[in-house]
Short mmCIF file of C-alpha atoms in Angstrom, two decimals:
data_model
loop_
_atom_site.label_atom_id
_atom_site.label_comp_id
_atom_site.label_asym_id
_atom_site.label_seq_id
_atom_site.Cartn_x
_atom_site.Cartn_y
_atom_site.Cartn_z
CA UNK A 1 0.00 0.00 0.00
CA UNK A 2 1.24 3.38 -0.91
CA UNK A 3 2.51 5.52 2.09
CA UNK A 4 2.35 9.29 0.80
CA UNK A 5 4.03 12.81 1.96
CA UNK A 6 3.09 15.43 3.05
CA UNK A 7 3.96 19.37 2.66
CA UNK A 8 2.47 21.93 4.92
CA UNK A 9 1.93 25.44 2.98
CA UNK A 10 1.79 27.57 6.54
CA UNK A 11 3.04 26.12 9.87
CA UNK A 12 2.43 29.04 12.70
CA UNK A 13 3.22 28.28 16.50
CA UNK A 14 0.14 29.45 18.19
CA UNK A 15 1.37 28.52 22.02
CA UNK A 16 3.08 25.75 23.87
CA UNK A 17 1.30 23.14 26.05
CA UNK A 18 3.89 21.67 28.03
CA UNK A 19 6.84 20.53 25.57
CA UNK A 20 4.94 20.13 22.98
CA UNK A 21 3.77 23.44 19.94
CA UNK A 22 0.62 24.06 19.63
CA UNK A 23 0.53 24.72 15.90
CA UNK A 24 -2.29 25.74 13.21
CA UNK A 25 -0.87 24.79 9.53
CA UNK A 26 -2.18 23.59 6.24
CA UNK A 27 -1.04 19.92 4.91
CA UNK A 28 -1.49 19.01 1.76
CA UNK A 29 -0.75 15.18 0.67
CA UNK A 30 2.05 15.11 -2.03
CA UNK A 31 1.22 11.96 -3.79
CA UNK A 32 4.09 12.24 -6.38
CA UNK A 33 6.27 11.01 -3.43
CA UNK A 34 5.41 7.81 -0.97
CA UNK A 35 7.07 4.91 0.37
CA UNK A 36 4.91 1.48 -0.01
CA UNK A 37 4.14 -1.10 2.72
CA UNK A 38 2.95 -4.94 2.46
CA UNK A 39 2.68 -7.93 4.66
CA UNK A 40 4.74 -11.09 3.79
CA UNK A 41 3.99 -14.53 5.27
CA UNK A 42 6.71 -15.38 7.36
CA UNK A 43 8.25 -17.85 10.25
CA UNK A 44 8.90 -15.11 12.95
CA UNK A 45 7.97 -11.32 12.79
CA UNK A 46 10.17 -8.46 11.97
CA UNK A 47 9.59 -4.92 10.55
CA UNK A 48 12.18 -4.95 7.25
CA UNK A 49 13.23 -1.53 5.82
CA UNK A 50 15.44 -1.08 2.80
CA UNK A 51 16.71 2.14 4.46
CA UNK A 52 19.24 1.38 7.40
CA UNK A 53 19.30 4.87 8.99
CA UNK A 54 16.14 4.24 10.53
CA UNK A 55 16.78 3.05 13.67
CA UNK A 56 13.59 2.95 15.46
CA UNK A 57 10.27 2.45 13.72
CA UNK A 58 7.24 4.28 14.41
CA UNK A 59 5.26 1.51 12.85
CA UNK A 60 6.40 -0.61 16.78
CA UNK A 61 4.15 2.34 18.36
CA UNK A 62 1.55 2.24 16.01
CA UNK A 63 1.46 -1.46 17.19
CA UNK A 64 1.69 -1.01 20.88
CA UNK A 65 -1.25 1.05 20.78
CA UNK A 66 -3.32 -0.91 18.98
CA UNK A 67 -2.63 -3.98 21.64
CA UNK A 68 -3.33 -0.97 24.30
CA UNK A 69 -6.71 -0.50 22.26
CA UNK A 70 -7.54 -4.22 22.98
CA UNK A 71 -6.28 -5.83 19.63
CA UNK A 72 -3.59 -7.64 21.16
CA UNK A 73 -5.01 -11.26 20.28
CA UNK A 74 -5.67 -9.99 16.66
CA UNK A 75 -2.25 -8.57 16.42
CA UNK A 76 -0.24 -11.70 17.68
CA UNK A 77 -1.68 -14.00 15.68
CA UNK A 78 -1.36 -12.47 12.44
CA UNK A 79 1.98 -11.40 12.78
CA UNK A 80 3.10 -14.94 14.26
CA UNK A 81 3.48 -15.48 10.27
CA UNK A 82 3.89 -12.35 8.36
CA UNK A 83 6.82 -9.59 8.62
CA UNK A 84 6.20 -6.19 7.80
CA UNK A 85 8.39 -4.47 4.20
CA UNK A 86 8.81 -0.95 4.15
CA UNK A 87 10.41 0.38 1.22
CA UNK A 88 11.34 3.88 1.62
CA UNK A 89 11.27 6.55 -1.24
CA UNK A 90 10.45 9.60 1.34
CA UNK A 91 13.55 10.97 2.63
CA UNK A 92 14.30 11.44 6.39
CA UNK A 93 14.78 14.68 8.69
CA UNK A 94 12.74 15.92 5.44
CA UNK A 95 9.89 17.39 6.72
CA UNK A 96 8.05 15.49 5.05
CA UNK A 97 6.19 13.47 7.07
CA UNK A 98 7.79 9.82 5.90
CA UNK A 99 7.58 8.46 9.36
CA UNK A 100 3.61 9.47 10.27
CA UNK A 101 2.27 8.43 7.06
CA UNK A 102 4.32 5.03 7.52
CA UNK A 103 2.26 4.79 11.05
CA UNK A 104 -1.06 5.61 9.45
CA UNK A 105 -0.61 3.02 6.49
CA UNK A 106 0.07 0.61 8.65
CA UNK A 107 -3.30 1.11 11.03
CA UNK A 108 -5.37 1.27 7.54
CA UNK A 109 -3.84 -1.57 6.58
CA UNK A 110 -4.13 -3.60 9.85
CA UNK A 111 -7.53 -2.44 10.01
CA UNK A 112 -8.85 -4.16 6.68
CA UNK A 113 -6.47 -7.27 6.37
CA UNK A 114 -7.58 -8.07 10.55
CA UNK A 115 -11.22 -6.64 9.93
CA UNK A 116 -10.88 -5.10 13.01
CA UNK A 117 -13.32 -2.88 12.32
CA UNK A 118 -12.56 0.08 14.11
CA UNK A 119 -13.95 3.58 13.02
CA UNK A 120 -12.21 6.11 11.22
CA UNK A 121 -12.78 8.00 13.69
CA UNK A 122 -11.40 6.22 16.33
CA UNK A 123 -8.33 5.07 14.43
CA UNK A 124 -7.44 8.82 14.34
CA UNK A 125 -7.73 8.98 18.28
CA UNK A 126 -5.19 6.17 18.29
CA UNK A 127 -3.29 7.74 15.49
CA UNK A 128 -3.20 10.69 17.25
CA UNK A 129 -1.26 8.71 20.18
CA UNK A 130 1.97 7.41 18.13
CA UNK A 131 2.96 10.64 16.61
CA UNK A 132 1.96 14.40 16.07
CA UNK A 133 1.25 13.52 12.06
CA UNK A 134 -0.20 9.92 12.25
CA UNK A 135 -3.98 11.38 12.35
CA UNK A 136 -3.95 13.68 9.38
CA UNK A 137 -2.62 10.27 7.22
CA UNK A 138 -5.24 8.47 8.91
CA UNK A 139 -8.18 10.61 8.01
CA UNK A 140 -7.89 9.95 4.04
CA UNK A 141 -8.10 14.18 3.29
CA UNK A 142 -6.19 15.75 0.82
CA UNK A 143 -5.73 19.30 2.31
CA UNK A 144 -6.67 20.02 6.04
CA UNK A 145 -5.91 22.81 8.60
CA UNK A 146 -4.54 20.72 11.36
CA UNK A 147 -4.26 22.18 14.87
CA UNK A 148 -3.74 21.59 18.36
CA UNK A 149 -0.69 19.42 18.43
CA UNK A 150 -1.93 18.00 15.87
CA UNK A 151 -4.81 15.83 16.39
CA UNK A 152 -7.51 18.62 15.49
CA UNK A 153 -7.82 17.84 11.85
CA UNK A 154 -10.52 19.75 9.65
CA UNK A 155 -10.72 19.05 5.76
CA UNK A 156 -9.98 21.74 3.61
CA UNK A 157 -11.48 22.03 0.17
CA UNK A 158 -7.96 23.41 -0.95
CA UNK A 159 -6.66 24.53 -4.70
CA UNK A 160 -2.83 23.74 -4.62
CA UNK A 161 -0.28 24.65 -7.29
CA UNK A 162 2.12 22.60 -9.17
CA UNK A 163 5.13 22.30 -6.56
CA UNK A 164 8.50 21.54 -7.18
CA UNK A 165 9.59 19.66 -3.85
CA UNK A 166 13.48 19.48 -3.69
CA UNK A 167 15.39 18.02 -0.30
CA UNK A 168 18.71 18.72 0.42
CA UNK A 169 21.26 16.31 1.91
CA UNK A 170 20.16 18.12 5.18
CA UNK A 171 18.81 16.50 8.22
CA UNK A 172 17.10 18.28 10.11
CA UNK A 173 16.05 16.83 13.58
CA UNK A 174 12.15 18.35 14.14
CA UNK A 175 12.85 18.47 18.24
CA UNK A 176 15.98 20.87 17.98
CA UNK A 177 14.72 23.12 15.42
CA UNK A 178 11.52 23.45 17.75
CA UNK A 179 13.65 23.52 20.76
CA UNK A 180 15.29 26.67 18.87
CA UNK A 181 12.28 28.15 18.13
CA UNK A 182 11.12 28.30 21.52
CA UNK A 183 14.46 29.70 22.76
CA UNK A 184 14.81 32.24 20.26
CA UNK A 185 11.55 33.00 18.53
CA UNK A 186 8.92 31.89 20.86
CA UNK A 187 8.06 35.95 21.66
CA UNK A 188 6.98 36.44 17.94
CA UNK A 189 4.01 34.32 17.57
CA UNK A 190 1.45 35.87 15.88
CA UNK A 191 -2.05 34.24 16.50
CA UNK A 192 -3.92 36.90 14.33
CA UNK A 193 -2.22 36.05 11.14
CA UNK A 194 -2.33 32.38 11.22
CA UNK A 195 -6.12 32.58 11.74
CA UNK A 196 -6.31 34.80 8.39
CA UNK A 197 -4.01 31.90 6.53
CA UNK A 198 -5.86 29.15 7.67
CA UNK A 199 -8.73 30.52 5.38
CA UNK A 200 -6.97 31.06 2.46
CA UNK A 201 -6.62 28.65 -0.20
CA UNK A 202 -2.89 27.34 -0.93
CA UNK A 203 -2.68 29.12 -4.12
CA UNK A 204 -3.27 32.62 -2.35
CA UNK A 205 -1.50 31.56 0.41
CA UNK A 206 1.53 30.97 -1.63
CA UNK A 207 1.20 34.25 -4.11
CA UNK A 208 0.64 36.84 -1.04
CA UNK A 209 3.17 35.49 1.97
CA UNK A 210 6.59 35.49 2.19
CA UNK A 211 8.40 31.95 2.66
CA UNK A 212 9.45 33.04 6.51
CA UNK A 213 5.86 34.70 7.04
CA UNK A 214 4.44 31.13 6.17
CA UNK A 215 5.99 29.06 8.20
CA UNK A 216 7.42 30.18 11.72
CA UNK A 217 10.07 26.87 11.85
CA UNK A 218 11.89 28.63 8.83
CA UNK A 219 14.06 30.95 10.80
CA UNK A 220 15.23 28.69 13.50
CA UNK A 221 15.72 26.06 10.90
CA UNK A 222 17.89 28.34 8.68
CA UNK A 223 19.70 29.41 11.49
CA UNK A 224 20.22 25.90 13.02
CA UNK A 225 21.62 24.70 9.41
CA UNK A 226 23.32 27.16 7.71
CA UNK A 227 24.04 24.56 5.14
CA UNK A 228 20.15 25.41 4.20
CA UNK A 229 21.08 28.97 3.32
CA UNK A 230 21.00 28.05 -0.69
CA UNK A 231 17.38 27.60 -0.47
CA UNK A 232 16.61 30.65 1.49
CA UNK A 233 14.55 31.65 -1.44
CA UNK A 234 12.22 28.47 -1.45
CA UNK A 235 9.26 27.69 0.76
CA UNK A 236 9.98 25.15 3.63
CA UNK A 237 8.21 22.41 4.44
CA UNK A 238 7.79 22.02 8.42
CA UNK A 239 10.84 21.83 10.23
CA UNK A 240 12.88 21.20 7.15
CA UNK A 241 14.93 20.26 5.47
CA UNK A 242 12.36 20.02 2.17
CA UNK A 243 11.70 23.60 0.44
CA UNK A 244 9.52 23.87 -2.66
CA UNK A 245 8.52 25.82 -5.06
CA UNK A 246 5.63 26.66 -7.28
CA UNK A 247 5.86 25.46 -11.16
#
């Protein structure tokens, strides 16, 4: 099953709730780039990626809380003989969203092949457990404003340009750009203008706003990695290090 990007247009830091970002920003799925995910039968279970940098998967939390959600039975004895294949085309530290969307696929995926039959609904409630991302994947929308820390998720009936995404050999590590923002940036928030974008349609959006108006993780990013500094002119995707472009 295909595992698509993402790209948010705006990303504005409303507030902080603990040590997490409360955020209000537009996603859009980019489904010219995904990574794909299938079961194989199998003697033992394992989670196979073609991609060794990954270290941890997200797809083992997306599993513990399903077995927290009382699928534990299910779970076991499916996966007593199949493995889980992840082949990776989205890159990581991209901003991109590679890691969520993996999550979500998986939990649509578990959800059919099992017939668990859990709600949409509710999958997005455990979605919204694993990872700040997982729920907007879940909910099947193209465009939504996603808020809160990000388990609010409202469709958008959006009109996006043609984007050129580019990533540089940059990785950029979401929690330290964050943890810069909040250090260095945190005073500039600016509640009244990311209410105004989250009306706007990408196109607008993208034709009337600067690339550091749009997205408040560009500074600290750019600052963190001055190897970025070559793309200063392009928009960035959430904490980097994607930037695109329209066509």
């Amino acid at each position: 099953m295909k595992s698509f990007a993402k790209i948010n247009v705006f990303l504005k830091v409303v507030g902080t709730r603990g040590n997490y970002h409360e955020i209000l920003s537009r996603f859009v799925l980019c489904e010219q780039l995904f990574d794909e995910i299938y079961f194989e039968r199998s003697n033992s279970f394992a989670i196979e990626c073609d991609n060794k940098e990954i270290k941890e998967n997200i797809i083992q939390k997306a599993i513990d809380e399903l077995k927290k959600a009382g699928f534990s039975n299910e779970l076991d004895e499916f996966f007593s003989s199949h493995k889980i294949i992840i082949n990776k085309q989205i890159p990581i530290g991209a901003g991109l969203g590679g890691g969520s969307s993996n999550a979500a696929t998986f939990l649509l995926m578990v959800n059919d092949e099992l017939n668990l039959n859990i709600k949409r609904e509710n999958l997005m409630q455990i979605a919204s457990k694993i990872g700040a991302d997982v729920a907007f994947f879940v909910s099947g929308y193209k465009a939504a404003n996603v808020s809160g820390i990000g388990e609010i998720i409202e469709e958008f009936d959006d009109e996006v340009p043609n984007l050129n995404i580019f990533t540089p050999n940059v990785f950029c590590s979401t929690p330290m750009v964050y943890q810069e923002f909040r250090s260095n940036f945190l005073q500039y928030i600016d509640i009244n203008a990311a209410k105004k974008m989250q009306n706007l349609k990408s196109k607008e959006l993208l034709e009337i706003y600067k690339n550091e108006e749009l997205n408040d993780l560009f500074a600290p990013c750019f600052k963190l990695y001055p190897q970025m500094n070559e793309f200063r002119d392009k928009f960035l995707s959430g904490s980097g290090s994607s930037v695109f472009s329209v066509n």
